[in-house]
Short mmCIF file of C-alpha atoms and ligand atoms in Angstrom, two decimals:
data_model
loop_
_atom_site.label_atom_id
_atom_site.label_comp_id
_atom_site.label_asym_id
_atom_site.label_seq_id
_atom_site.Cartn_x
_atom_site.Cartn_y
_atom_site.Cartn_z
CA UNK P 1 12.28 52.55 -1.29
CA UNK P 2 8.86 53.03 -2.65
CA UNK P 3 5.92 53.03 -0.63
CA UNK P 4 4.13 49.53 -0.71
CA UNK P 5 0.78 48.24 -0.64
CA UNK P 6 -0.02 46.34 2.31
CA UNK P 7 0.41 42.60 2.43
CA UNK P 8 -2.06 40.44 1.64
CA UNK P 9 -3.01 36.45 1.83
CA UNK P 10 0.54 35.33 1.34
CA UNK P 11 2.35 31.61 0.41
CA UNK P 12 3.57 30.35 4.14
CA UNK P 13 7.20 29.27 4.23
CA UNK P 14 10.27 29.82 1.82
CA UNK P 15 9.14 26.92 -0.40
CA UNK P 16 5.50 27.78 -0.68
CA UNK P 17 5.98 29.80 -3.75
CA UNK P 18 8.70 27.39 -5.23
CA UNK P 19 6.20 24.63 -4.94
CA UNK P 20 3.02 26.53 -6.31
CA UNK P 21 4.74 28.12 -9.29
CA UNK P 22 6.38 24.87 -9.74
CA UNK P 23 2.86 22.98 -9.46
CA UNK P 24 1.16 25.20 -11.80
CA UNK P 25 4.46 25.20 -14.53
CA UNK P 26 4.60 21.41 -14.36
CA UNK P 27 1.63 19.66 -15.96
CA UNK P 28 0.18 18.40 -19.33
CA UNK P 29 2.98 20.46 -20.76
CA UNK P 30 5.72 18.71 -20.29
CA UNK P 31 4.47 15.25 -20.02
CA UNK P 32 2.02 15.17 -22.98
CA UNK P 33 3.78 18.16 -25.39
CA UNK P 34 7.21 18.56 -24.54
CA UNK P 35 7.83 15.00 -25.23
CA UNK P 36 6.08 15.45 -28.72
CA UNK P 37 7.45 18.66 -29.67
CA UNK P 38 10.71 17.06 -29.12
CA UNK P 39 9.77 13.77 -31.11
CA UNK P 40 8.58 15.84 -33.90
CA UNK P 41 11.02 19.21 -34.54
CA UNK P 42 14.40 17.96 -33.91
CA UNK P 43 15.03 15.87 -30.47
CA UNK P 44 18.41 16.99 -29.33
CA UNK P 45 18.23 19.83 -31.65
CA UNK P 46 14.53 21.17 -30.15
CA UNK P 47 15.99 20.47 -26.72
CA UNK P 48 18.89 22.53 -26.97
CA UNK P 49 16.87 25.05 -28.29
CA UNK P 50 14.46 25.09 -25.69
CA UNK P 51 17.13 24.54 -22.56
CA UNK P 52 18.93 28.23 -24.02
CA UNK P 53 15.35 29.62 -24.42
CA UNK P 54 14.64 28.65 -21.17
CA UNK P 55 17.34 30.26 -19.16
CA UNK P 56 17.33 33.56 -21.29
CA UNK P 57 14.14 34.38 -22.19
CA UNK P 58 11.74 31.88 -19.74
CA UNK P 59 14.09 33.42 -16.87
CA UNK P 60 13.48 36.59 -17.74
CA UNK P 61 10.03 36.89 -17.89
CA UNK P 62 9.20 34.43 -14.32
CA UNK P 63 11.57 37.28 -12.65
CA UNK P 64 9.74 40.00 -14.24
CA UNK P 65 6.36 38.99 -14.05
CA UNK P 66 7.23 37.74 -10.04
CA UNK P 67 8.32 40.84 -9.60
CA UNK P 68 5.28 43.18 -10.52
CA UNK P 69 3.13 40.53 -8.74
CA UNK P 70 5.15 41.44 -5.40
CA UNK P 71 5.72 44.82 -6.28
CA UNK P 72 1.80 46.02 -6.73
CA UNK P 73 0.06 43.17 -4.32
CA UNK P 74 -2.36 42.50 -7.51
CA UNK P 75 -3.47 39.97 -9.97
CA UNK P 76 -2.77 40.85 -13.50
CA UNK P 77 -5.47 43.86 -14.16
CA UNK P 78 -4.19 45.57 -11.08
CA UNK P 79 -1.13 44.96 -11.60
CA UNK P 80 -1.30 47.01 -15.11
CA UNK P 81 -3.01 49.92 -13.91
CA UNK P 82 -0.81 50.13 -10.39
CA UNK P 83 1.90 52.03 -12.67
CA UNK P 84 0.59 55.02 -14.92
CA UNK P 85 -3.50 54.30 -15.80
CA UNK P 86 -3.39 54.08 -19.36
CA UNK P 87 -5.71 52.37 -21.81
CA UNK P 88 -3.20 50.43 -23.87
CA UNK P 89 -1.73 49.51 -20.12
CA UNK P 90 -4.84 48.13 -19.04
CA UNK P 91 -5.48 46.40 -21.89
CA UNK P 92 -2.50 44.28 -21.24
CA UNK P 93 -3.12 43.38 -18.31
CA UNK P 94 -7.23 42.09 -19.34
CA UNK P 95 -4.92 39.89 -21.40
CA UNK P 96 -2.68 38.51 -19.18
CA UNK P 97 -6.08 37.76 -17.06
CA UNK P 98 -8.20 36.46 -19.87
CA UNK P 99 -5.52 34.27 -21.10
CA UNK P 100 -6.02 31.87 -18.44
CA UNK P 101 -10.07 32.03 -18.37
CA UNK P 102 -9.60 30.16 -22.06
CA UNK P 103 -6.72 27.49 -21.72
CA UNK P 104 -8.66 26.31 -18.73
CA UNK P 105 -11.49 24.36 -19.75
CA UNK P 106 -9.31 22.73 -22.55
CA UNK P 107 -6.77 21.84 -20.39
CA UNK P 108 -9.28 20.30 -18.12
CA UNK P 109 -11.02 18.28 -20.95
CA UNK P 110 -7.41 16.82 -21.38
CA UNK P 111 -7.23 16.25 -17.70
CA UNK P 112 -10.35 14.30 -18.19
CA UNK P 113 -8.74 11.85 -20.53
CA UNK P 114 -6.15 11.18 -18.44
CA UNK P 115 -8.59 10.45 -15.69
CA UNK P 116 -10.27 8.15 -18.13
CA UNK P 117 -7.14 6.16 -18.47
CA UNK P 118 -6.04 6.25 -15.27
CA UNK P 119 -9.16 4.45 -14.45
CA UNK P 120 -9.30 2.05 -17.33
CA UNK P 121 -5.56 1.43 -15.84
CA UNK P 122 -7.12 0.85 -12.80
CA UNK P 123 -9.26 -1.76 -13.50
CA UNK P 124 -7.57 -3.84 -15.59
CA UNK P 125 -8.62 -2.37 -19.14
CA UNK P 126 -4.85 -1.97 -20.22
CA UNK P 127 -5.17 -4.06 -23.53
CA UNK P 128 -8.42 -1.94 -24.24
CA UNK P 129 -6.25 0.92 -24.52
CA UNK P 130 -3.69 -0.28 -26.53
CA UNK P 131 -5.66 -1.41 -29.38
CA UNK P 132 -5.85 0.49 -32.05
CA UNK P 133 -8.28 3.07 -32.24
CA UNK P 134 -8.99 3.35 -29.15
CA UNK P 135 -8.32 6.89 -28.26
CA UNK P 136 -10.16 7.80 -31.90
CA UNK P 137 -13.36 6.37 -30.69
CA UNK P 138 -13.03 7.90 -27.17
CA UNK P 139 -12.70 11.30 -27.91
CA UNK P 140 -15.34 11.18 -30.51
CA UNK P 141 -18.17 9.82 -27.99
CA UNK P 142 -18.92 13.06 -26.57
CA UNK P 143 -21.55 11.43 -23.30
CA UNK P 144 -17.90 9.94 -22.21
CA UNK P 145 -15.51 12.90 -22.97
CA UNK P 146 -18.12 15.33 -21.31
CA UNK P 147 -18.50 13.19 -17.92
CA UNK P 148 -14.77 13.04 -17.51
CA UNK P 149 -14.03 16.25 -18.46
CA UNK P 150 -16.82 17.12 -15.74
CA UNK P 151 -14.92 14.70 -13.26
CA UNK P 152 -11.72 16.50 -13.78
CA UNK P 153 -13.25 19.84 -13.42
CA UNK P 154 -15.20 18.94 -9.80
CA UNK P 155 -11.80 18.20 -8.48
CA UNK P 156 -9.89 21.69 -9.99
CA UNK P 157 -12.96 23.92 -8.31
CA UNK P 158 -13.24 21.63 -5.19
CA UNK P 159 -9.55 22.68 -4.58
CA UNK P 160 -10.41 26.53 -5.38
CA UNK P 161 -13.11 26.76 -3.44
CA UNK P 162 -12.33 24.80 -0.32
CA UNK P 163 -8.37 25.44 -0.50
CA UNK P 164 -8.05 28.99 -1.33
CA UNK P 165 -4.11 29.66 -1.54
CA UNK P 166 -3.21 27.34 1.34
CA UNK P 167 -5.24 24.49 -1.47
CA UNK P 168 -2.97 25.34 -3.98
CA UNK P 169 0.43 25.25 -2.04
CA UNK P 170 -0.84 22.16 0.43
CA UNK P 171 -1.67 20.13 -2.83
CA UNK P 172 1.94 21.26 -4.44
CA UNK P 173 3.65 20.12 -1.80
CA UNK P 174 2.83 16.88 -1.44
CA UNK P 175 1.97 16.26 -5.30
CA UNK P 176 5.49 17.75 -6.38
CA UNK P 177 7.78 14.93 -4.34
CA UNK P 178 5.85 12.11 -5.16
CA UNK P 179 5.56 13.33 -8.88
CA UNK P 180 9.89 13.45 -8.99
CA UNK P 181 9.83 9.79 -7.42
CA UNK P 182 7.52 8.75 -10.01
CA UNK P 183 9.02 10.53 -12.76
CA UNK P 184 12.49 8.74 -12.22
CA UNK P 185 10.89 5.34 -11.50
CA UNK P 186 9.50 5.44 -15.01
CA UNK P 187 12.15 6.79 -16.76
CA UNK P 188 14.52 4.38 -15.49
CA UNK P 189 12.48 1.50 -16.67
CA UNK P 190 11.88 2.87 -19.81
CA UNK P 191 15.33 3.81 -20.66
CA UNK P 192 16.87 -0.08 -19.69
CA UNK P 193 14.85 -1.73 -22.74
CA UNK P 194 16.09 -3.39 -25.51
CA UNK P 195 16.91 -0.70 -28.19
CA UNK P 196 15.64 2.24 -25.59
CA UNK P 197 19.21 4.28 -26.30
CA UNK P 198 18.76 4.99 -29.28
CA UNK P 199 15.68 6.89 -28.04
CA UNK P 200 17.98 8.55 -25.30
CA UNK P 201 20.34 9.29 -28.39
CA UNK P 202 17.70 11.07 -30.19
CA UNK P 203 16.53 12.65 -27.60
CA UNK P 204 19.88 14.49 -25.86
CA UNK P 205 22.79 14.47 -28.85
CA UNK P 206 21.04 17.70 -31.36
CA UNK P 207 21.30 16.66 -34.74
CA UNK P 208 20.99 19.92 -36.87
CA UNK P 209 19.35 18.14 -40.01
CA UNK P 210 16.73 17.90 -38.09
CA UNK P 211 16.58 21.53 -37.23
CA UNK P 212 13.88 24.11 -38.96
CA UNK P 213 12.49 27.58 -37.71
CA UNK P 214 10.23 24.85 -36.90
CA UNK P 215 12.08 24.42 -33.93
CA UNK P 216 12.62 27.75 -32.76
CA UNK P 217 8.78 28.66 -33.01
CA UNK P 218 7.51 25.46 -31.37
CA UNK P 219 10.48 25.83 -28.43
CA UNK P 220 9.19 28.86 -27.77
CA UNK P 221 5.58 28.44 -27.69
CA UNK P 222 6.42 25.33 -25.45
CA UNK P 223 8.57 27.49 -23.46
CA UNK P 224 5.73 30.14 -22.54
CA UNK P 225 3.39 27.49 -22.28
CA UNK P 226 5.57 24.91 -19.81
CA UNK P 227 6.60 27.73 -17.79
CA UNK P 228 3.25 29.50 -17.46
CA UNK P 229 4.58 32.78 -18.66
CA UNK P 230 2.11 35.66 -19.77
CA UNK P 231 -1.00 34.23 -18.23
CA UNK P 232 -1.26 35.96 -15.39
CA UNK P 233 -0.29 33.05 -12.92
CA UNK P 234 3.08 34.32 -11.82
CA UNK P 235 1.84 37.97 -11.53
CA UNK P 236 -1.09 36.42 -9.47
CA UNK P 237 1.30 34.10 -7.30
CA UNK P 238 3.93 36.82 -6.70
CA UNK P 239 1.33 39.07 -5.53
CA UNK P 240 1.25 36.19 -2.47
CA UNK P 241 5.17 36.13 -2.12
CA UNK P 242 7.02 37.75 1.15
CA UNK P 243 9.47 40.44 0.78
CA UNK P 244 12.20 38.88 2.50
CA UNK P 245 12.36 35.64 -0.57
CA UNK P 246 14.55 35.60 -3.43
CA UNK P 247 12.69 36.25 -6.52
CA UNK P 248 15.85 35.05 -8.10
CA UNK P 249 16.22 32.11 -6.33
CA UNK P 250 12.72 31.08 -6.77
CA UNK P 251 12.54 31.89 -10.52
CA UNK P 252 16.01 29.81 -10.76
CA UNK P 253 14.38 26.66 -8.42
CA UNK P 254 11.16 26.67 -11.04
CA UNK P 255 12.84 26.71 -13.97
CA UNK P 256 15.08 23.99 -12.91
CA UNK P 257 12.49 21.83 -11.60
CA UNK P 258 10.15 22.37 -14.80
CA UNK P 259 13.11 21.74 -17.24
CA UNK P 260 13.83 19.12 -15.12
CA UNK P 261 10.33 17.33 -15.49
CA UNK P 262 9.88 18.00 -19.13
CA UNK P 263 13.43 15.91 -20.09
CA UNK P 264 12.68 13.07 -17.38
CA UNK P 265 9.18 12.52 -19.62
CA UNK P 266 10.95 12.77 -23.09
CA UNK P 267 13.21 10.00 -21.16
CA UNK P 268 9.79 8.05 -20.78
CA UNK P 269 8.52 8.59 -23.56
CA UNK P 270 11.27 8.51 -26.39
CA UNK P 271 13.44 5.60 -25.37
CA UNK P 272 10.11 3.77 -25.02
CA UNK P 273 8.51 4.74 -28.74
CA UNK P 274 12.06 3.47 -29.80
CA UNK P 275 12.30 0.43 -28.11
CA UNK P 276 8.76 -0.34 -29.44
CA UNK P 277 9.12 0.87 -33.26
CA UNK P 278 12.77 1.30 -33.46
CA UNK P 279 12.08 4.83 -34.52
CA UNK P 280 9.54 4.75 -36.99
CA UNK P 281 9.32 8.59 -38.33
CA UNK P 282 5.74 7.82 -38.34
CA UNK P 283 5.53 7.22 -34.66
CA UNK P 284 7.60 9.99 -33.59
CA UNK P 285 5.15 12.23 -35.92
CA UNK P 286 2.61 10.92 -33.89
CA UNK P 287 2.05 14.55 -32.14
CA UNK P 288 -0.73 15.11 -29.39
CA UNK P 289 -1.98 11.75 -29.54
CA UNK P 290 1.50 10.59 -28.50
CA UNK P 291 0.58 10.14 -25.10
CA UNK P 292 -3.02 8.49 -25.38
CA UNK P 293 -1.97 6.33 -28.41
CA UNK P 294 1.77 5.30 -28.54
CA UNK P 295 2.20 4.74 -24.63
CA UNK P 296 -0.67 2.51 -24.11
CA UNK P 297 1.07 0.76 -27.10
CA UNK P 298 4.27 0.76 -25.43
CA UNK P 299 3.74 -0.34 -22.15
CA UNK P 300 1.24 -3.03 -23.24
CA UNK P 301 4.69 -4.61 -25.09
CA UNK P 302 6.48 -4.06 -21.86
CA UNK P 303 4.82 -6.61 -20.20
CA UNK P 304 4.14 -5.07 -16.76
CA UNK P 305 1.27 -3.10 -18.38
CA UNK P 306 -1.13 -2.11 -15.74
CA UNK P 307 1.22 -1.13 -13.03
CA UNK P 308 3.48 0.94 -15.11
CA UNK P 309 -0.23 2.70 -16.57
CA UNK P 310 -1.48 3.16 -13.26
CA UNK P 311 1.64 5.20 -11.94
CA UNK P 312 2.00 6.73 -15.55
CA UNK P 313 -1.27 8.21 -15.77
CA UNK P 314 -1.52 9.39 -11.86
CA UNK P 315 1.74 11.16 -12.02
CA UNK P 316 0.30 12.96 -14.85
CA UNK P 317 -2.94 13.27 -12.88
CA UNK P 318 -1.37 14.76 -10.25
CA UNK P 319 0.72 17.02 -12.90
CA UNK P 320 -2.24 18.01 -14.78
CA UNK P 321 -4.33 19.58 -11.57
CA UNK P 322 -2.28 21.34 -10.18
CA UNK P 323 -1.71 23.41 -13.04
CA UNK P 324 -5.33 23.49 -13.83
CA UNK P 325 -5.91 24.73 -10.25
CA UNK P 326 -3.24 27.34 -11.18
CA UNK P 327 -4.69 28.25 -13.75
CA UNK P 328 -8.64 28.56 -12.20
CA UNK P 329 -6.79 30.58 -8.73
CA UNK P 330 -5.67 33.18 -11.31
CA UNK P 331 -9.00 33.50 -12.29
CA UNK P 332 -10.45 33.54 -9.31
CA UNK P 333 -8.06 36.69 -8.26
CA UNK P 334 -8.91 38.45 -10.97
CA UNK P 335 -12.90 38.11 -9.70
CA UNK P 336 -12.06 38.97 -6.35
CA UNK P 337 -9.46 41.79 -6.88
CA UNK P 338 -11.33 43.23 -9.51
CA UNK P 339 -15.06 42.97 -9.05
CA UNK P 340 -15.17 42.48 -5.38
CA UNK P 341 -16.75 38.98 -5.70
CA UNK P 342 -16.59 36.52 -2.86
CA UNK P 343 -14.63 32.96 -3.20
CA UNK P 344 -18.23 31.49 -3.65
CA UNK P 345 -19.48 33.97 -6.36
CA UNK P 346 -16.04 33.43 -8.09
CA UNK P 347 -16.20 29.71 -7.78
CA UNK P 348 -19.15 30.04 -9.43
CA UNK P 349 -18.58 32.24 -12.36
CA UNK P 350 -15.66 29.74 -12.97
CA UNK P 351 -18.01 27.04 -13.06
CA UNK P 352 -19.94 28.69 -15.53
CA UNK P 353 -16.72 29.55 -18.02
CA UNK P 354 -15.33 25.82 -17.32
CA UNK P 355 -18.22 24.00 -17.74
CA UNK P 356 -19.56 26.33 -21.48
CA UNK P 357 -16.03 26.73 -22.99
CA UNK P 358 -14.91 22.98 -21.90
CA UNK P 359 -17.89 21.76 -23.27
CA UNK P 360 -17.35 22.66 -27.02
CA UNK P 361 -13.68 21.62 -26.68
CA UNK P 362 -14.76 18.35 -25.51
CA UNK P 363 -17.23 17.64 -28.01
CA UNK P 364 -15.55 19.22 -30.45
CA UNK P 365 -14.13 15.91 -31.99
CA UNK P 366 -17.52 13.88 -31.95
CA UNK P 367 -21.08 15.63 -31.58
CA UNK P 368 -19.32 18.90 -32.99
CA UNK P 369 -16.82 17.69 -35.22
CA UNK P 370 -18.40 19.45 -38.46
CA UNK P 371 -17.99 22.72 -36.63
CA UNK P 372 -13.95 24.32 -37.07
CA UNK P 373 -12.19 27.26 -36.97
CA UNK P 374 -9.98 27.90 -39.31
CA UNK P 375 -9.90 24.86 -39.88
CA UNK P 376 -9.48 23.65 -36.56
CA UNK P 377 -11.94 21.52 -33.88
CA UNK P 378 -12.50 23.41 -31.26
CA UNK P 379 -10.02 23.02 -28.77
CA UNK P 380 -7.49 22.51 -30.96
CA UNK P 381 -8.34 26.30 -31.65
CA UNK P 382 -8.60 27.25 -28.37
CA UNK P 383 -5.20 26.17 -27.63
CA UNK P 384 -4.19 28.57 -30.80
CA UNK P 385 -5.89 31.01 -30.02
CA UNK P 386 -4.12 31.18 -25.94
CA UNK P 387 -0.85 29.90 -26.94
CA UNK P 388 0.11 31.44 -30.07
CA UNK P 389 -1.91 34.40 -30.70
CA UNK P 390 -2.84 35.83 -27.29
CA UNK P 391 0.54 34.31 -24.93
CA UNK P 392 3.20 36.55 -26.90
CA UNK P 393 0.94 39.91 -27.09
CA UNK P 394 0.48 39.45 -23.30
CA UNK P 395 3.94 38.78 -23.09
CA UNK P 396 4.96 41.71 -25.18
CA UNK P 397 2.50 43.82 -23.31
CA UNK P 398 4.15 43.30 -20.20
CA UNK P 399 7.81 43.94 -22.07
CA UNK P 400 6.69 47.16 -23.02
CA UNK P 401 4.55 47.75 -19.56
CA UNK P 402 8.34 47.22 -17.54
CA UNK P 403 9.83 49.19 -19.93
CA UNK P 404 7.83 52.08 -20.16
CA UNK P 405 5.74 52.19 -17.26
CA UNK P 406 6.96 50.83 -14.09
CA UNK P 407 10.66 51.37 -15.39
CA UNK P 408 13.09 48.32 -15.24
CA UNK P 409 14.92 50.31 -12.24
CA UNK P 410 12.11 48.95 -9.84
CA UNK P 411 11.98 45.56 -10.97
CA UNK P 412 15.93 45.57 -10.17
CA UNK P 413 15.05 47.28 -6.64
CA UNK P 414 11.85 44.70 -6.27
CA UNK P 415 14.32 41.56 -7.32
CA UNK P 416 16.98 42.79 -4.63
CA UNK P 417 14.65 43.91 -1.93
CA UNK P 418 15.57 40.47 0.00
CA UNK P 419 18.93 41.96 0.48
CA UNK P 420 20.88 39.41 -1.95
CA UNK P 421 22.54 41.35 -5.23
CA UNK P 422 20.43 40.73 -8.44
CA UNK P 423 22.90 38.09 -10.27
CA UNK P 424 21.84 38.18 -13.87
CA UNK P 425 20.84 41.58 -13.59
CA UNK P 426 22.67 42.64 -16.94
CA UNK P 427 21.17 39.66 -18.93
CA UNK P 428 17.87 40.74 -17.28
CA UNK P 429 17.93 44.52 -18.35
CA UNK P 430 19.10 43.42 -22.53
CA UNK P 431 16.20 41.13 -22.54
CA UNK P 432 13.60 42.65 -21.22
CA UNK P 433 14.00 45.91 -23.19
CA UNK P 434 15.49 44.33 -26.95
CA UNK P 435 15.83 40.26 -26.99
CA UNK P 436 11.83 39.92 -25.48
CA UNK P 437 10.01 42.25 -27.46
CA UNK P 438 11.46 41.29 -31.39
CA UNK P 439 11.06 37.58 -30.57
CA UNK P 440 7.79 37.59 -29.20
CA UNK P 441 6.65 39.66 -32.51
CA UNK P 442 8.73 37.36 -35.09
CA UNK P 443 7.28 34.35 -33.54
CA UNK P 444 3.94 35.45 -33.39
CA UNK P 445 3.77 36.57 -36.74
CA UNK P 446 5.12 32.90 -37.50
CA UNK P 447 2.39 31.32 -35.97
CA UNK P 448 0.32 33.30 -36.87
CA UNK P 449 1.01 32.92 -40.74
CA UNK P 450 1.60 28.73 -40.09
CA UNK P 451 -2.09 28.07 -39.42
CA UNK P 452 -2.93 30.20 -42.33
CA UNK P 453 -0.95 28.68 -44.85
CA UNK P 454 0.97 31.81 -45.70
CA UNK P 455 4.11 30.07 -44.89
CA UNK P 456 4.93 26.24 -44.32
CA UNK P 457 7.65 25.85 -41.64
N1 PFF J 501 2.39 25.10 -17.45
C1 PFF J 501 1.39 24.10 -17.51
C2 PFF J 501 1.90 22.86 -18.18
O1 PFF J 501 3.05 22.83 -18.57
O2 PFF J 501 1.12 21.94 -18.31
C3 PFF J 501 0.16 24.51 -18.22
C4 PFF J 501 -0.30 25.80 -17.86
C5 PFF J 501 -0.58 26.10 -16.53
C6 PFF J 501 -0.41 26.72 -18.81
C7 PFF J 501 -0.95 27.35 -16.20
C8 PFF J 501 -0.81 27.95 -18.49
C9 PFF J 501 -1.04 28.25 -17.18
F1 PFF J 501 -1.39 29.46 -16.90
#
């Protein structure tokens, strides 16, 4: 065995990990974009995709990433140099940390709109919400996207600074029950009304006429995205996980629970869009305004409106913050491991890149609207620039990192240190060293070339 750095802060019980990783891989992701990923490349075809995706390639890189988190006792930059100090090494890992620093304040502008719906839920706006519009002229008044934005983010670093890791797993576990019993709840409802299966149809028999590359580049960048692959969090999180708990086990118990999630809210969603338009292409098009501008739609023609919004929008409340708080912990690792910083000091630096980055993104489609990138408003960009640019290097830097570096040999020995044999361990090895690295370049090289017009997909 090879000498190990000494323990640190560490998840409590067996499920403490489970639940955390789970928290932070469950969120906007599959609630708001799975669902309209799946609406708009394919339905049964994009979720087949995705499901094989998932279990190869998502599997592969939860174990491997889990694994160098135990393995080194670091957060991402750490973790990079622990094996060999070399510049390209490093650089990987600044990526896998930085990642993180930049989806943040986006996804917590998002997290602000569902708070502002929750709310208008809450007291009794419902047929506000569903009239049409709505969402158009809420995002562009930048006073109210800015002050919930702000409300979301006071409850992500309340968590991080009061919590520390026992915050994030305490919050997990009770958010993660409730959010299943929710989930089902509904689900069910949506699925029993009038013309609902052919929603369920669309969403679970693959139709291949509907299938593009489309599918395969959008499954993927869903995949690393639902899964919270190549942003540090799972190096970060492992780095808290005790030797004697199956890394296997745990990357198995995610992924199921993520997948899980992500289908349950395309069985909200979907069913309901068709019960309400009866599958208009239009309003399966709809893409990240599905959420905000087809479901308030929906349930307001369900009848029970405000109820069904109120548990809706908190599930995805809940959903949403943990993640974000998984996202802000990784951060604050990186700040502590790295720089020496207290929890305050870090709490504080993250205030300063939440606040300044979330800011454009939330006024980026009102007060800032004539400002783009490419094209794009600004957080539209920002989720580019994370998701499809940035994501698959990191994730191709830490491919070649295993590979080369730390050698694939002691992931195996890190993944079977609890004593249990290392089940997919052939899969593991062929991915990680051929399958990983070609697919993360072909797809980011698709992306890449989408958003510039070079190619039309
Ligand atoms: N996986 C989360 C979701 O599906 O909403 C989002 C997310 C969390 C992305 C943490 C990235 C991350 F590091």
């Amino acid at each position: 065995m090879n000498e190990r750095p000494g323990t640190r802060n560490s998840f409590s019980g067996k499920i403490g990990f489970v639940l955390a990783a789970a928290g932070s891989a469950v969120g906007l992701g599959n609630i708001w974009r799975f669902p309209y990923l799946a609406a708009k490349y394919g339905g049964g075809a994009f979720l087949l995709v995705y499901i094989i995706l998932a279990l190869s390639f998502g599997y592969t890189m939860i174990v491997a990433e889990t694994a160098i988190g135990r393995m080194t006792r670091k957060s991402p930059i750490g973790a990079f140099r622990a094996h060999g100090n070399q510049k390209h090494f490093r650089a990987g890992g600044w990526l896998n940390a930085i990642v993180p620093m930049l989806i943040m304040p986006y996804y917590s502008v998002i997290g602000g709109w569902v708070c502002k719906y929750l709310f208008e839920y809450l007291r009794g706006g419902a047929a506000g919400l569903a009239a049409d519009d709505y969402f158009g002229t809420f995002i562009s008044n930048g006073a109210s996207t800015e002050m919930w934005f702000l409300v979301f983010a006071a409850l992500v670093l309340l968590i991080i600074f009061s919590g520390v890791r026992n915050g994030v797993e305490r919050v997990s576990k009770i958010s993660m029950p409730i959010l299943i019993v929710l989930a089902l709840v509904i689900a069910v409802y949506s699925m029993t009304r009038p013309g609902a299966m052919e929603g369920v149809k669309y969403l679970v028999i693959p139709n291949f006429e509907n299938f593009s590359w489309m599918t395969v580049v959008s499954a993927m960048g869903q995949m690393f995205y639902s899964l919270s692959i190549a942003m540090g969090i799972l190096i970060t999180y492992g780095s808290y996980m005790k030797d004697d708990i199956s890394i296997e086990g745990a990357a198995e118990r995610v992924e199921l629970f993520d997948t899980s999630i992500a289908i349950l809210a395309g069985l909200m969603i979907i069913p309901a869009v068709f019960a309400f338009s009866g599958g208009d292409p239009n309003a399966l098009q709809a893409g990240p305004s599905l959420m905000f501008i087809t479901i308030p739609k929906v349930f307001a023609n369900m009848g029970i409106t405000t109820l069904v919004g109120i548990l809706f929008f908190a599930l995805v409340l809940l959903a949403a913050l943990t993640s974000a708080v998984s996202l802000a912990e990784s951060v604050a690792a990186t700040f502590e491991d790295e720089l020496g910083w207290s929890r305050k000091r870090a709490t504080l630096c993250i205030t300063a890149i939440m606040v300044g980055l979330g800011t454009l993104s939330s006024l980026g489609y009102g007060p800032l609207a004539n400002i783009t990138i490419f094209g794009m408003a600004f957080l539209d960009f920002f989720d580019f620039l994370s998701n499809s640019v940035m994501m698959p290097i990191a994730a191709l830097a830490s491919c070649i990192y295993i590979v080369r570096a730390v050698k694939i040999e002691r992931i195996v020995e890190e993944v079977e240190r609890d004593g249990a044999p290392f089940k997919r361990k052939k899969m593991f090895c062929f991915m990680i060293k051929y399958v990983c690295p070609i697919f993360v370049v072909i797809i980011l090289i698709s992306s890449i070339a989408n958003v510039l017009g070079w190619i039309t997909m």
